[in-house]
Coordinates of C-alpha atoms in Angstrom, one line a residue:
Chain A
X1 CA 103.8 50.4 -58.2
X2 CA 100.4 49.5 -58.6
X3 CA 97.8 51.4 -57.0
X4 CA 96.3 50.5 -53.9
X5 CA 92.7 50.4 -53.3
X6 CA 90.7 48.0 -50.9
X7 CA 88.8 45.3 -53.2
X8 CA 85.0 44.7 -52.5
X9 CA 83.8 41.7 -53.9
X10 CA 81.2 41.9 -56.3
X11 CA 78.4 41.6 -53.2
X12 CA 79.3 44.8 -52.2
X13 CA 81.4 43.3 -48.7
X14 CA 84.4 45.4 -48.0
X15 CA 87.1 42.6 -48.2
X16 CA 89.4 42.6 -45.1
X17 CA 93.2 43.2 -45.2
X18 CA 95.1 40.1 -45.9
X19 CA 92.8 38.3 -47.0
X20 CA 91.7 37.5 -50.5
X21 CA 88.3 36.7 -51.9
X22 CA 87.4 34.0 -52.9
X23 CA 85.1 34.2 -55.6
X24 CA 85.6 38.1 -56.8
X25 CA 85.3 38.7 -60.2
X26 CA 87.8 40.7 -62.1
X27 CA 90.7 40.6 -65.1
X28 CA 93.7 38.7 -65.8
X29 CA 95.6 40.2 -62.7
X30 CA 92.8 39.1 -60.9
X31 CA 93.0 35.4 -62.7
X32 CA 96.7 35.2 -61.7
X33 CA 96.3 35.7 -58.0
X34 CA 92.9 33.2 -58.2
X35 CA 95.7 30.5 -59.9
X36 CA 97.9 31.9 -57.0
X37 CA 95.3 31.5 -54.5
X38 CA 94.4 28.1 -55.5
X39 CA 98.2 27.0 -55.5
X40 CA 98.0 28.0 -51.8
X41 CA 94.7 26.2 -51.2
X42 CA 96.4 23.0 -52.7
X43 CA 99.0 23.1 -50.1
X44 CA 96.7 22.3 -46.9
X45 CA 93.5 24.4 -47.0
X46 CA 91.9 22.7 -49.4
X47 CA 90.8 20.3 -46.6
X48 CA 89.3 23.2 -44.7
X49 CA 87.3 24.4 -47.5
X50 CA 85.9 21.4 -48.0
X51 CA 84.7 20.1 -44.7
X52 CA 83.2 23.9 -44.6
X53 CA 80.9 23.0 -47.7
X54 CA 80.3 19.8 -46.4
X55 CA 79.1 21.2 -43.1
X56 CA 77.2 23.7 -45.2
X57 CA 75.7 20.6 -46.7
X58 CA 74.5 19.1 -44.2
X59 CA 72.8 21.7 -42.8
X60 CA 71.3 22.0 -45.9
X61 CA 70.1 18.5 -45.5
X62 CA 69.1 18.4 -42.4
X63 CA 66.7 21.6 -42.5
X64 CA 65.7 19.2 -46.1
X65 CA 64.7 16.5 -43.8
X66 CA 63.2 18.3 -40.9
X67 CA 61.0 20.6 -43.1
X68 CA 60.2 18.3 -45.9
X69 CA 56.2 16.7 -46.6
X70 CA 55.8 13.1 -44.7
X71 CA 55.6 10.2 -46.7
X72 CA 52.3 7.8 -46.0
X73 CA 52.4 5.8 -43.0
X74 CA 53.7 8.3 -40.6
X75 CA 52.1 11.0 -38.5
X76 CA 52.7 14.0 -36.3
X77 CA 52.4 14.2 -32.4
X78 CA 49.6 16.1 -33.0
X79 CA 48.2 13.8 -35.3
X80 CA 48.3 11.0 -33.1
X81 CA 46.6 13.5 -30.4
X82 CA 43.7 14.5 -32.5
X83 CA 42.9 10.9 -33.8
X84 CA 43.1 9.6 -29.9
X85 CA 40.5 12.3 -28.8
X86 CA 38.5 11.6 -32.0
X87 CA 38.6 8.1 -31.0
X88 CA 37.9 8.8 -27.2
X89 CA 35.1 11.1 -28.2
X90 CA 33.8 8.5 -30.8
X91 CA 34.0 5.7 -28.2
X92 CA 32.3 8.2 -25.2
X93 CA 29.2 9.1 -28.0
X94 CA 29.0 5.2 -29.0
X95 CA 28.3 4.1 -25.0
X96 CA 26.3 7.3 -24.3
X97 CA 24.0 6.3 -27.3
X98 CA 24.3 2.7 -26.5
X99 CA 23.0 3.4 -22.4
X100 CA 20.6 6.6 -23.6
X101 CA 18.4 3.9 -25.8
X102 CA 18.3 1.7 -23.0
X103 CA 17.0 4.3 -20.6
X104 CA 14.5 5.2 -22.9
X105 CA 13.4 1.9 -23.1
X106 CA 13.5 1.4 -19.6
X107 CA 10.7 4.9 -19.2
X108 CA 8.6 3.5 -21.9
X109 CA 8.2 0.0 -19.7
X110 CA 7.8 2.4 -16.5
X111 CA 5.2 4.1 -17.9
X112 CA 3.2 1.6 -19.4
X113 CA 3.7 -0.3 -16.1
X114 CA 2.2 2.6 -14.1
X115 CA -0.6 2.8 -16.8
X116 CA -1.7 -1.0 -16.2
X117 CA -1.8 -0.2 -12.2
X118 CA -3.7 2.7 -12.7
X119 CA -6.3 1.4 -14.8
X120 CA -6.3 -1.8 -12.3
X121 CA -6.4 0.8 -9.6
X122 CA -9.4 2.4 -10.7
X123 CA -11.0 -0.9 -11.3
X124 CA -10.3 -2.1 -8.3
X125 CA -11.9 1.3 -6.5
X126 CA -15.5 0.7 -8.5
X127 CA -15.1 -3.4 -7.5
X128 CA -14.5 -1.9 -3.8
X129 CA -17.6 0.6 -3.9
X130 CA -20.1 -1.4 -5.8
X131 CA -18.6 -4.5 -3.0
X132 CA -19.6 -1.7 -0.2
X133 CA -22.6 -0.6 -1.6
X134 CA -23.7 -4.5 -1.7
X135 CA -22.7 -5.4 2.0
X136 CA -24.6 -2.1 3.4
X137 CA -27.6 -3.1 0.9
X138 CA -27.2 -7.4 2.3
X139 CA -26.8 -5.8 5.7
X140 CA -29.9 -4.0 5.5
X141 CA -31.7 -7.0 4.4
X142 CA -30.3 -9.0 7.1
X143 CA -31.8 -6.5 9.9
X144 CA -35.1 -6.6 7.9
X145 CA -34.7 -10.0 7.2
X146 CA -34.4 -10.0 11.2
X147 CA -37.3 -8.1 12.2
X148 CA -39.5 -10.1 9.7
X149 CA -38.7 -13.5 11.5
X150 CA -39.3 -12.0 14.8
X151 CA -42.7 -10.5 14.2
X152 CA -43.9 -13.5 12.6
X153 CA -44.0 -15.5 15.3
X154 CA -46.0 -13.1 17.8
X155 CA -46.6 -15.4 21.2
X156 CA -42.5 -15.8 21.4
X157 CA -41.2 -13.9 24.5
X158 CA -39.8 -11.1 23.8
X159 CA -36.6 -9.4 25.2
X160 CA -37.4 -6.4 27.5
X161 CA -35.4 -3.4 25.3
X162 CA -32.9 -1.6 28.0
X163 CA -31.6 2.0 26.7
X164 CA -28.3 3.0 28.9
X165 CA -27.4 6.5 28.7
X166 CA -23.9 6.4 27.6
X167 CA -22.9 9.6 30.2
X168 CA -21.8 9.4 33.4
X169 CA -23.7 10.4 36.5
X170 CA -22.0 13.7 37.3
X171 CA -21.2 14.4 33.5
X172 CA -21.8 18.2 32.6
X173 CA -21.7 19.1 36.4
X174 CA -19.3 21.6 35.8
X175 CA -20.7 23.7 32.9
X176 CA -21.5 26.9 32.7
X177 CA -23.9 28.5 30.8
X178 CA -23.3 31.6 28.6
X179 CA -25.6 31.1 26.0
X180 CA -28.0 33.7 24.5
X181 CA -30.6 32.4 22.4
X182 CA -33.5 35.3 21.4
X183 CA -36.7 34.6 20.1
X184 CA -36.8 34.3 16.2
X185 CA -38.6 36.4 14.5
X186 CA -41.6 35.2 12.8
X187 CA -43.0 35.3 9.2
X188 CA -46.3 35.5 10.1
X189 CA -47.8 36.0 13.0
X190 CA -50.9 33.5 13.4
X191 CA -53.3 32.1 16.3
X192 CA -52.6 28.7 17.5
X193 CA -56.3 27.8 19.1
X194 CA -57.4 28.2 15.3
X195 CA -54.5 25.5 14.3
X196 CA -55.5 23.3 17.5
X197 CA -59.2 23.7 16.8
X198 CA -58.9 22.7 13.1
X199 CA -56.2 19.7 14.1
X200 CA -58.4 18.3 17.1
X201 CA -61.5 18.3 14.0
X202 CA -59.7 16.5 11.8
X203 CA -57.7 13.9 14.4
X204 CA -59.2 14.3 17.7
X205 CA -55.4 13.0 19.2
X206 CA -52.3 12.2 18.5
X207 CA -52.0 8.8 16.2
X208 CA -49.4 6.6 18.4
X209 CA -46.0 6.6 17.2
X210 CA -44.4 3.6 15.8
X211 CA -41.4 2.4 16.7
Chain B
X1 CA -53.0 25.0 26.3
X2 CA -50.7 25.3 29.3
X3 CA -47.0 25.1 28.9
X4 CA -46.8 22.2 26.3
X5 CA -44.0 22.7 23.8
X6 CA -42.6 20.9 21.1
X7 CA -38.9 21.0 19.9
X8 CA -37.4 19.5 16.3
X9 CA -34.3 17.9 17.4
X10 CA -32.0 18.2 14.1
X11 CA -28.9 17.5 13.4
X12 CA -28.0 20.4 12.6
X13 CA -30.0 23.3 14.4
X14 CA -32.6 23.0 17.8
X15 CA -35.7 24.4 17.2
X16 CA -37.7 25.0 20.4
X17 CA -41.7 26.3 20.1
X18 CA -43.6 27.3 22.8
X19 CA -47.0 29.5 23.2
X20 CA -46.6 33.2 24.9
X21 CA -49.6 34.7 26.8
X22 CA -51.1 36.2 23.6
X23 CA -51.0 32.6 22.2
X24 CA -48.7 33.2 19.6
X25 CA -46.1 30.9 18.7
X26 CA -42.5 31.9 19.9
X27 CA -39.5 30.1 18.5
X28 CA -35.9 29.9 19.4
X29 CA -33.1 28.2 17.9
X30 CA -29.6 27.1 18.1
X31 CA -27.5 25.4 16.3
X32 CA -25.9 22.4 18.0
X33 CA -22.2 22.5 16.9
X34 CA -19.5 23.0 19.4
X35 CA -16.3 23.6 19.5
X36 CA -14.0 23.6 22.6
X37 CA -11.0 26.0 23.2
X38 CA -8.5 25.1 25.9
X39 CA -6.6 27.8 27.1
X40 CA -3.0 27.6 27.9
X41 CA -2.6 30.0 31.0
X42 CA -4.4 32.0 33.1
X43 CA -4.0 35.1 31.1
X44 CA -4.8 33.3 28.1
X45 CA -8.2 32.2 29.6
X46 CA -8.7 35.8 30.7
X47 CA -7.7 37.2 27.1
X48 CA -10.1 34.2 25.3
X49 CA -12.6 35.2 27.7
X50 CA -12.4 38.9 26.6
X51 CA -12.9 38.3 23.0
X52 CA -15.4 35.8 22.9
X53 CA -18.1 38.4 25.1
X54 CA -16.8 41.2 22.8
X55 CA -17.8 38.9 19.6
X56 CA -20.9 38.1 21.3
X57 CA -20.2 34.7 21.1
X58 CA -22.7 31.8 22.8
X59 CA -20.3 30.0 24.7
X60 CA -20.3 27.3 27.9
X61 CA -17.5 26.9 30.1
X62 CA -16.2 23.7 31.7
X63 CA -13.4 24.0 34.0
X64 CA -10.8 26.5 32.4
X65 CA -11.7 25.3 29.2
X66 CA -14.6 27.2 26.8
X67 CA -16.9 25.3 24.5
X68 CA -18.2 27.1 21.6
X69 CA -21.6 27.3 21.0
X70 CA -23.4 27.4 17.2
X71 CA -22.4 29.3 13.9
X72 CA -18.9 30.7 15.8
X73 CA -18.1 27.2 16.4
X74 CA -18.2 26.9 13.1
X75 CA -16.4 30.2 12.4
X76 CA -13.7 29.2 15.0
X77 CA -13.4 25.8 13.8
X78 CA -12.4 26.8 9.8
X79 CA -10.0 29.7 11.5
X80 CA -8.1 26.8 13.1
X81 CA -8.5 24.1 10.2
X82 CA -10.1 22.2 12.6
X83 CA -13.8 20.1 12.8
X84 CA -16.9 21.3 15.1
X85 CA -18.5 18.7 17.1
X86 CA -21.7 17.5 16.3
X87 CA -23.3 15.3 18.9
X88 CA -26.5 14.7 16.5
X89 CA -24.8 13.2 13.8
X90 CA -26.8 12.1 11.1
X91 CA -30.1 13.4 13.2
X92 CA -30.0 11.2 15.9
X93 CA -27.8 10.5 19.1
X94 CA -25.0 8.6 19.0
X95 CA -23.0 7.0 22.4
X96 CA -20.0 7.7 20.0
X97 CA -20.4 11.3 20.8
X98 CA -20.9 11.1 24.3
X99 CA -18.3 13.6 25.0
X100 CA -20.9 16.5 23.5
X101 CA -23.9 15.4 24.5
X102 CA -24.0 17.7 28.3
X103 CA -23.5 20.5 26.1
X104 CA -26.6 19.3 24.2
X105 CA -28.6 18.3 27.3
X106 CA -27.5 22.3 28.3
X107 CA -28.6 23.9 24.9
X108 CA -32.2 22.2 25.1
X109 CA -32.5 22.9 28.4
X110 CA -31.6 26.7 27.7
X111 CA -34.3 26.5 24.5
X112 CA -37.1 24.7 26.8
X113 CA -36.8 25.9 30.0
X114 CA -37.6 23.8 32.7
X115 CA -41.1 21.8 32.7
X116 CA -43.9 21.6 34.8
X117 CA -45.4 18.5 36.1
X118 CA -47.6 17.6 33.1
X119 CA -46.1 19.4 30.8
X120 CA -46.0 18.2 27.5
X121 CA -43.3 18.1 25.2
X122 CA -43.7 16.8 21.5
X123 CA -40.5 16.4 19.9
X124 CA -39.5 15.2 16.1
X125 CA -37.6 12.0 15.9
X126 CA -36.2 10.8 12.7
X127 CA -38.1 7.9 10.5
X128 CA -36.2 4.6 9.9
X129 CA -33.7 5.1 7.1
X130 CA -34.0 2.7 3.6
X131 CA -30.5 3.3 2.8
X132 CA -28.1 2.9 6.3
X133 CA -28.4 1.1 9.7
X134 CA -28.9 3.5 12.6
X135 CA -30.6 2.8 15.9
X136 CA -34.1 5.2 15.7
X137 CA -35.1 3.4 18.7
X138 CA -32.2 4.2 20.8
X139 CA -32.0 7.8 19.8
X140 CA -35.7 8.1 20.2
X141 CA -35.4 6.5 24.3
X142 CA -32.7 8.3 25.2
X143 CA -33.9 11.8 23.9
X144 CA -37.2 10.9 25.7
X145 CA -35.4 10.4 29.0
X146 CA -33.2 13.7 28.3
X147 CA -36.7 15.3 28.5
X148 CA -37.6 13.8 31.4
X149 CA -35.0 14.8 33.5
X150 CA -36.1 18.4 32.8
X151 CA -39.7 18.1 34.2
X152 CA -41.5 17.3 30.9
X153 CA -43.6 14.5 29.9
X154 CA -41.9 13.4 26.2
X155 CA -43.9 12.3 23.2
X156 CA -41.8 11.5 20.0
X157 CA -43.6 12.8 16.7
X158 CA -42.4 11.5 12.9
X159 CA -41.0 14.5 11.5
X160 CA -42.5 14.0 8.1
X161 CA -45.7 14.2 10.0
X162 CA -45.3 17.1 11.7
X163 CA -44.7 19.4 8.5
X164 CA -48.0 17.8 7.4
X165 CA -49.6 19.1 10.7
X166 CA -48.0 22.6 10.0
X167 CA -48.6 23.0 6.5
X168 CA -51.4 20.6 5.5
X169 CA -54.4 21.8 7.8
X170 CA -56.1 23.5 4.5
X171 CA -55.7 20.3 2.6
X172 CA -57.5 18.0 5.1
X173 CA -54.2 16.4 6.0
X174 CA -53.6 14.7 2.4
X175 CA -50.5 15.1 0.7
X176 CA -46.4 14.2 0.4
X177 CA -44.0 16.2 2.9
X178 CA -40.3 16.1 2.6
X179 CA -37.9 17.3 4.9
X180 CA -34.6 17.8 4.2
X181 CA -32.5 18.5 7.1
X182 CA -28.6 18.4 7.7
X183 CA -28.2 14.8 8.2
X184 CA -31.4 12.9 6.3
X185 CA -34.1 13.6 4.5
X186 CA -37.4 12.1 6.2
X187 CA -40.4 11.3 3.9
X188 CA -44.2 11.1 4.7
X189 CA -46.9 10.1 2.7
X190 CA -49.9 11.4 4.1
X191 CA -53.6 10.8 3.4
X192 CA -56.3 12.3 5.2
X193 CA -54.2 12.2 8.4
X194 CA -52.7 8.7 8.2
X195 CA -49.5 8.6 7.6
X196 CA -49.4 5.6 5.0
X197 CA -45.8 5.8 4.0
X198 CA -42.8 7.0 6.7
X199 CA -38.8 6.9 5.9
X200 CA -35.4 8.8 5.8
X201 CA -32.7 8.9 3.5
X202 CA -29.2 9.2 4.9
X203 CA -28.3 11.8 1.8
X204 CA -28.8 15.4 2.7
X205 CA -26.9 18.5 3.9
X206 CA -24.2 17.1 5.6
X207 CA -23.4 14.9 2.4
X208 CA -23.9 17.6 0.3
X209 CA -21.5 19.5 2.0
X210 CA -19.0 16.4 2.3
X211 CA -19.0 15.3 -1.4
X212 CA -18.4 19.2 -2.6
X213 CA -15.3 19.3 -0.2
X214 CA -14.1 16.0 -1.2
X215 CA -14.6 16.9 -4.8
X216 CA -13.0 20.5 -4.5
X217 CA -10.4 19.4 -1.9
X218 CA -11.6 21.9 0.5
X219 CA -13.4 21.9 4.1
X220 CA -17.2 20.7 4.5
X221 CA -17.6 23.6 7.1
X222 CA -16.7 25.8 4.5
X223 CA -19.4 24.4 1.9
X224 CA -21.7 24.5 4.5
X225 CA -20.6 28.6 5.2
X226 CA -20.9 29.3 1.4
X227 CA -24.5 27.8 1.6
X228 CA -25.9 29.5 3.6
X229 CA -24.5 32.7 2.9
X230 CA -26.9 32.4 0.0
X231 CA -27.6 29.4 -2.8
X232 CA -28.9 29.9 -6.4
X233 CA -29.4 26.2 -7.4
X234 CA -30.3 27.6 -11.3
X235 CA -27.7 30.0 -11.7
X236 CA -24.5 29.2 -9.5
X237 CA -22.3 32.0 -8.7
X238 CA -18.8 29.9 -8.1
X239 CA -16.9 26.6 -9.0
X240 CA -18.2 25.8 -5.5
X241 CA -21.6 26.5 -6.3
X242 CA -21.8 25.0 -9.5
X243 CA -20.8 21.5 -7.4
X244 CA -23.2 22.0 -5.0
X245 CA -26.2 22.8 -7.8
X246 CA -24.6 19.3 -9.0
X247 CA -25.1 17.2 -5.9
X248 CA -28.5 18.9 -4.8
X249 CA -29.5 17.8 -8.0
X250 CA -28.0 13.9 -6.9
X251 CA -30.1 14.1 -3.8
X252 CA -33.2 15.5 -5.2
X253 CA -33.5 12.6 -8.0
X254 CA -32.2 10.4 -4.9
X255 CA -35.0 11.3 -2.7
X256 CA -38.1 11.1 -5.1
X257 CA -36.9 7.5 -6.7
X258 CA -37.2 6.3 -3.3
X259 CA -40.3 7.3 -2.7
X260 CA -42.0 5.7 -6.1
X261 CA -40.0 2.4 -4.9
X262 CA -41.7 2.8 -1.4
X263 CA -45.0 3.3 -3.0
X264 CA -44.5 0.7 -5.8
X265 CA -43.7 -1.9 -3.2
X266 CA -47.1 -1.1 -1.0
X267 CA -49.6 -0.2 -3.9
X268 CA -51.9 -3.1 -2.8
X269 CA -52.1 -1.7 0.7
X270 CA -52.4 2.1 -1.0
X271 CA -55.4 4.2 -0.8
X272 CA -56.4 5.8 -4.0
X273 CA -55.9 9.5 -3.9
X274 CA -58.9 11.1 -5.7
X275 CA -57.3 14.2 -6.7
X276 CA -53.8 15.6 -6.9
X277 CA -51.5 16.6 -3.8
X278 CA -49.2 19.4 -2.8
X279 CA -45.8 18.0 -2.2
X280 CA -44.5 20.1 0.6
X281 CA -40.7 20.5 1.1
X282 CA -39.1 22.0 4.1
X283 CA -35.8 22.2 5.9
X284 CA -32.6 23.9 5.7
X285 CA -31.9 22.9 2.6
X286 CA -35.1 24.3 0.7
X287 CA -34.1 28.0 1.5
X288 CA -32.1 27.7 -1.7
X289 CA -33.4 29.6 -4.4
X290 CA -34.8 27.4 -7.1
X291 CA -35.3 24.4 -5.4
X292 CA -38.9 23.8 -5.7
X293 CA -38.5 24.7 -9.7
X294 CA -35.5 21.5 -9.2
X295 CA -38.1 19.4 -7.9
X296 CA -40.2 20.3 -10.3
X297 CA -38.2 19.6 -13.1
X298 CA -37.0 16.1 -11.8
X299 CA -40.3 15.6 -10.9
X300 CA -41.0 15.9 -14.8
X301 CA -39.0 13.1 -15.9
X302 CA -40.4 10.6 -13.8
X303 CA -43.4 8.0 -13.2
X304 CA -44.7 9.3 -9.8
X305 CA -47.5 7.2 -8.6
X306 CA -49.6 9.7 -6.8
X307 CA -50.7 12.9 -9.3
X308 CA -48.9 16.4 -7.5
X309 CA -51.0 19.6 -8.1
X310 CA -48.2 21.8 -6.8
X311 CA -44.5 21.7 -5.1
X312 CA -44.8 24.3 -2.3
X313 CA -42.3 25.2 0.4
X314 CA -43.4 25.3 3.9
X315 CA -44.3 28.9 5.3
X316 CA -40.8 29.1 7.4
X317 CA -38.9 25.9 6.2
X318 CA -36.9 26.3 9.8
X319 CA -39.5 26.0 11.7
X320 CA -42.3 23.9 10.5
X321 CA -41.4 20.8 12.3
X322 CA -41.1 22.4 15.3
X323 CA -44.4 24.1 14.9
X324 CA -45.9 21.2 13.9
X325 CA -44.7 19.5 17.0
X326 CA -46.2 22.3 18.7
X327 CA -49.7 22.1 17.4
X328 CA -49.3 18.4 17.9
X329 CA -48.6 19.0 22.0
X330 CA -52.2 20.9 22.2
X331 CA -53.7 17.8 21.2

């Protein structure tokens, strides 16, 4: 009777009763129940084995597929993401440039615009004085002008001159006085009959006033 | 010499002179700017009332209302941002002011006093101006009847000529006398008591004190303040200074080219002045100091027809018209 001892396989896995490993190493004992084994697996189980690696397989693939570098011509979500904003953003800049040098333009025009009224402002202002100063100076003329005409011909009548005080009868009636005035000091203090005497020597009276 | 008086009627300050018993010349003055307060209650009146007799302010009252009377007018008028009236504008009566002239018809009556029958009273009128259009004739008829309604019997005097009566008795009479007031300057060419050449200027004070606010963007009251609180025309103490050493300069030139175009214009009818001539300057705005060495300079740089010996201001620039319509009334 042989000895028994549980059989690990040679990855260090305990190997379960009943069942048999597949791929354990071993000698010819170990050879016979492989040939054994496979006798078995050609009966029906070979089937099972296979789909197994199959599926194992395709798995493979598939993680293959799913993990492997993309060819050219094709592009990640995010890809197509980041080029859209790129192209949003590039698009945004293009119009904001576009309308930003049209504005400028636009404040260069103002501004020489408001230049050119200015300067025709300030003309205009000296053309206005110098036209003001010339109609006071014609207007003066005129009332000389006036006078002249008027005195040269001395034997026409003349109009009686009428002075109209511009208040009314009663105006002022009803003010009161609460005024102070005090005697300002002089400077120095002289005689007038000294003054008078002196005038009346040199003028004798009054020269008449002209109007 | 009885109770003859004369008065300077300026724009901007009354000058009344008069003789006291000693026969010394006696002069009061007010300036004629008002400015009216309207109270807006009873207590308000009383409370107005209160402060203005504590501040020793020269008031009238019409009604409830209270007119201000002189330099607080003035005061009171830059506290409010406001404008004082001025019923003399540009030195002579205007109807457009009509609504100040019983205050002014008050304020000379308060200087004056009421007149005698036959009393004299000599006062300064304005000569015509070369550079605007005002009505001397009506200012001069209607300040004349003004002076009648208070007893006197009016004579109007040039008031170029009468600094020459105040200040040129010791030069027989002869010479050039400028006065420049608030609103004009008046010119008289004088030569041995006959006044050859007589005109105003429209630029003085009051233009002075416009052009400085206009150019500084602040109030012509306040220009006028700043003035006379005290001018040095040769070394200014502020920005606003500086303008107004600018434009006193613009009316100074202003003033003496008119007068060699008067005199250019009448040479032929000329006399010939055998020696030179004090040129005397009076009025408010010769109390700055340095004016006379101003007139002196500009008069440097030009071709004046008559030879000056000497640019003098008049004894008291306030009141030489005045007294020179005084000395005229003993005539």
């Amino acid at each position: 009777m042989a000895m028994k001892y549980d059989k690990k396989d040679i990855t260090g896995k305990s190997v379960k009763k009943g069942r048999f490993p597949y791929n354990s190493g071993g000698g010819p004992r170990d050879q016979q129940r492989r040939l054994s084994l496979m006798g078995q697996l050609e009966d029906g189980s070979v089937n099972n084995v296979l789909v197994e690696e199959l599926r194992n397989q395709v798995a493979n693939l598939t993680k293959e597929l799913i993990g492997r570098s993309k060819s050219i011509g094709e592009f990640s979500a995010d890809e197509v993401d980041e080029e859209i904003r790129k192209a949003v953003a590039g698009a945004v800049k293009e119009t904001g440039n576009k309308y930003e040098k049209k504005i400028s333009n636009l404040e260069i025009k103002i501004r020489n615009r408001d230049k050119m009224i200015d300067e025709f402002r300030a003309e205009e202002s000296t053309k206005i004085v110098e036209l003001t100063k010339k109609m006071e100076d014609l207007t003066t003329a005129v009332s000389i002008a006036q006078e002249v005409q008027i005195d040269a011909d001395p034997d026409r009548p003349k109009m009686e001159e009428v002075f109209i005080d511009p208040l009314e009868e009663d105006a002022g009636k009803e003010l009161e006085d609460h005024v102070t005035i005090k005697d300002a000091p002089l400077m120095e203090k002289f005689e007038m009959d000294e003054k008078v005497d002196k005038l009346k020597g040199m003028l004798g009276k009054l020269p008449s006033f002209k109007k | 010499m009885g109770n003859n008086k004369g008065i300077d009627v300026g724009t901007n300050m009354l000058v009344a002179a008069s003789i006291n018993e000693e026969g010394i010349p006696v002069f009061r003055m007010q300036r004629d700017a008002f400015y009216r307060i309207y109270p807006k209650s009873e207590v308000n009146k009383n409370s107005i009332r209160m402060s203005l007799e504590k501040r020793e302010v020269n008031f009238l009252t019409e009604g409830d209302d209270f007119i201000i009377v002189g330099e607080h007018a003035i005061e009171m008028a830059i506290e409010r941002n406001d404008v004082v009236k001025r019923p003399l504008r540009k030195g002579i009566i205007s109807p457009r002011e009509k609504d100040s002239l019983p205050m002014l018809k008050l304020i000379i009556k308060n200087l004056l006093g009421d007149g005698l029958k036959g009393d004299i009273v000599v006062y300064s009128v304005p000569a015509k101006p070369v550079d605007g259009v005002f009505d001397i004739i009506y200012h001069t008829e209607i300040m004349g009847m003004y002076l009648r309604e208070l007893g006197y019997n009016p004579q109007p005097l040039n008031e170029g000529f009468a600094i020459a009566l105040s200040e040129l008795l010791d030069e027989g009479l002869t010479g050039v006398c400028l006065s420049y007031g608030a609103g004009m300057t008046n010119i008289a060419v004088i030569h041995q008591g006959d006044p050859l050449v007589e005109f105003s200027i429209t630029r003085s004070g009051d233009y002075i004190d416009q052009s400085v606010g206009n150019a500084l963007d602040i109030s012509p009251s306040l220009v006028q303040l700043e003035k006379e609180a005290g001018t040095n025309l040769l070394n200014p103490s502020n920005k606003i200074m500086e303008a107004v050493a600018v434009y006193y300069s613009s009316v100074i030139d202003y003033t003496l080219d008119n007068i060699i175009y008067e005199l250019e214009n009448r040479k032929k009818e000329m006399p010939i002045f055998k020696d030179p001539v004090p040129m005397i300057v009076s009025g408010g705005l010769t109390l700055a100091e340095g004016f006379t060495e101003k007139i002196e300079m500009a008069l440097k740089n030009k071709d004046f027809p008559i030879s000056i010996k000497e640019v003098r201001k008049a004894k008291e620039p306030m009141k030489a018209v005045a007294n020179g319509c005084l000395l005229a009334a003993q005539l």
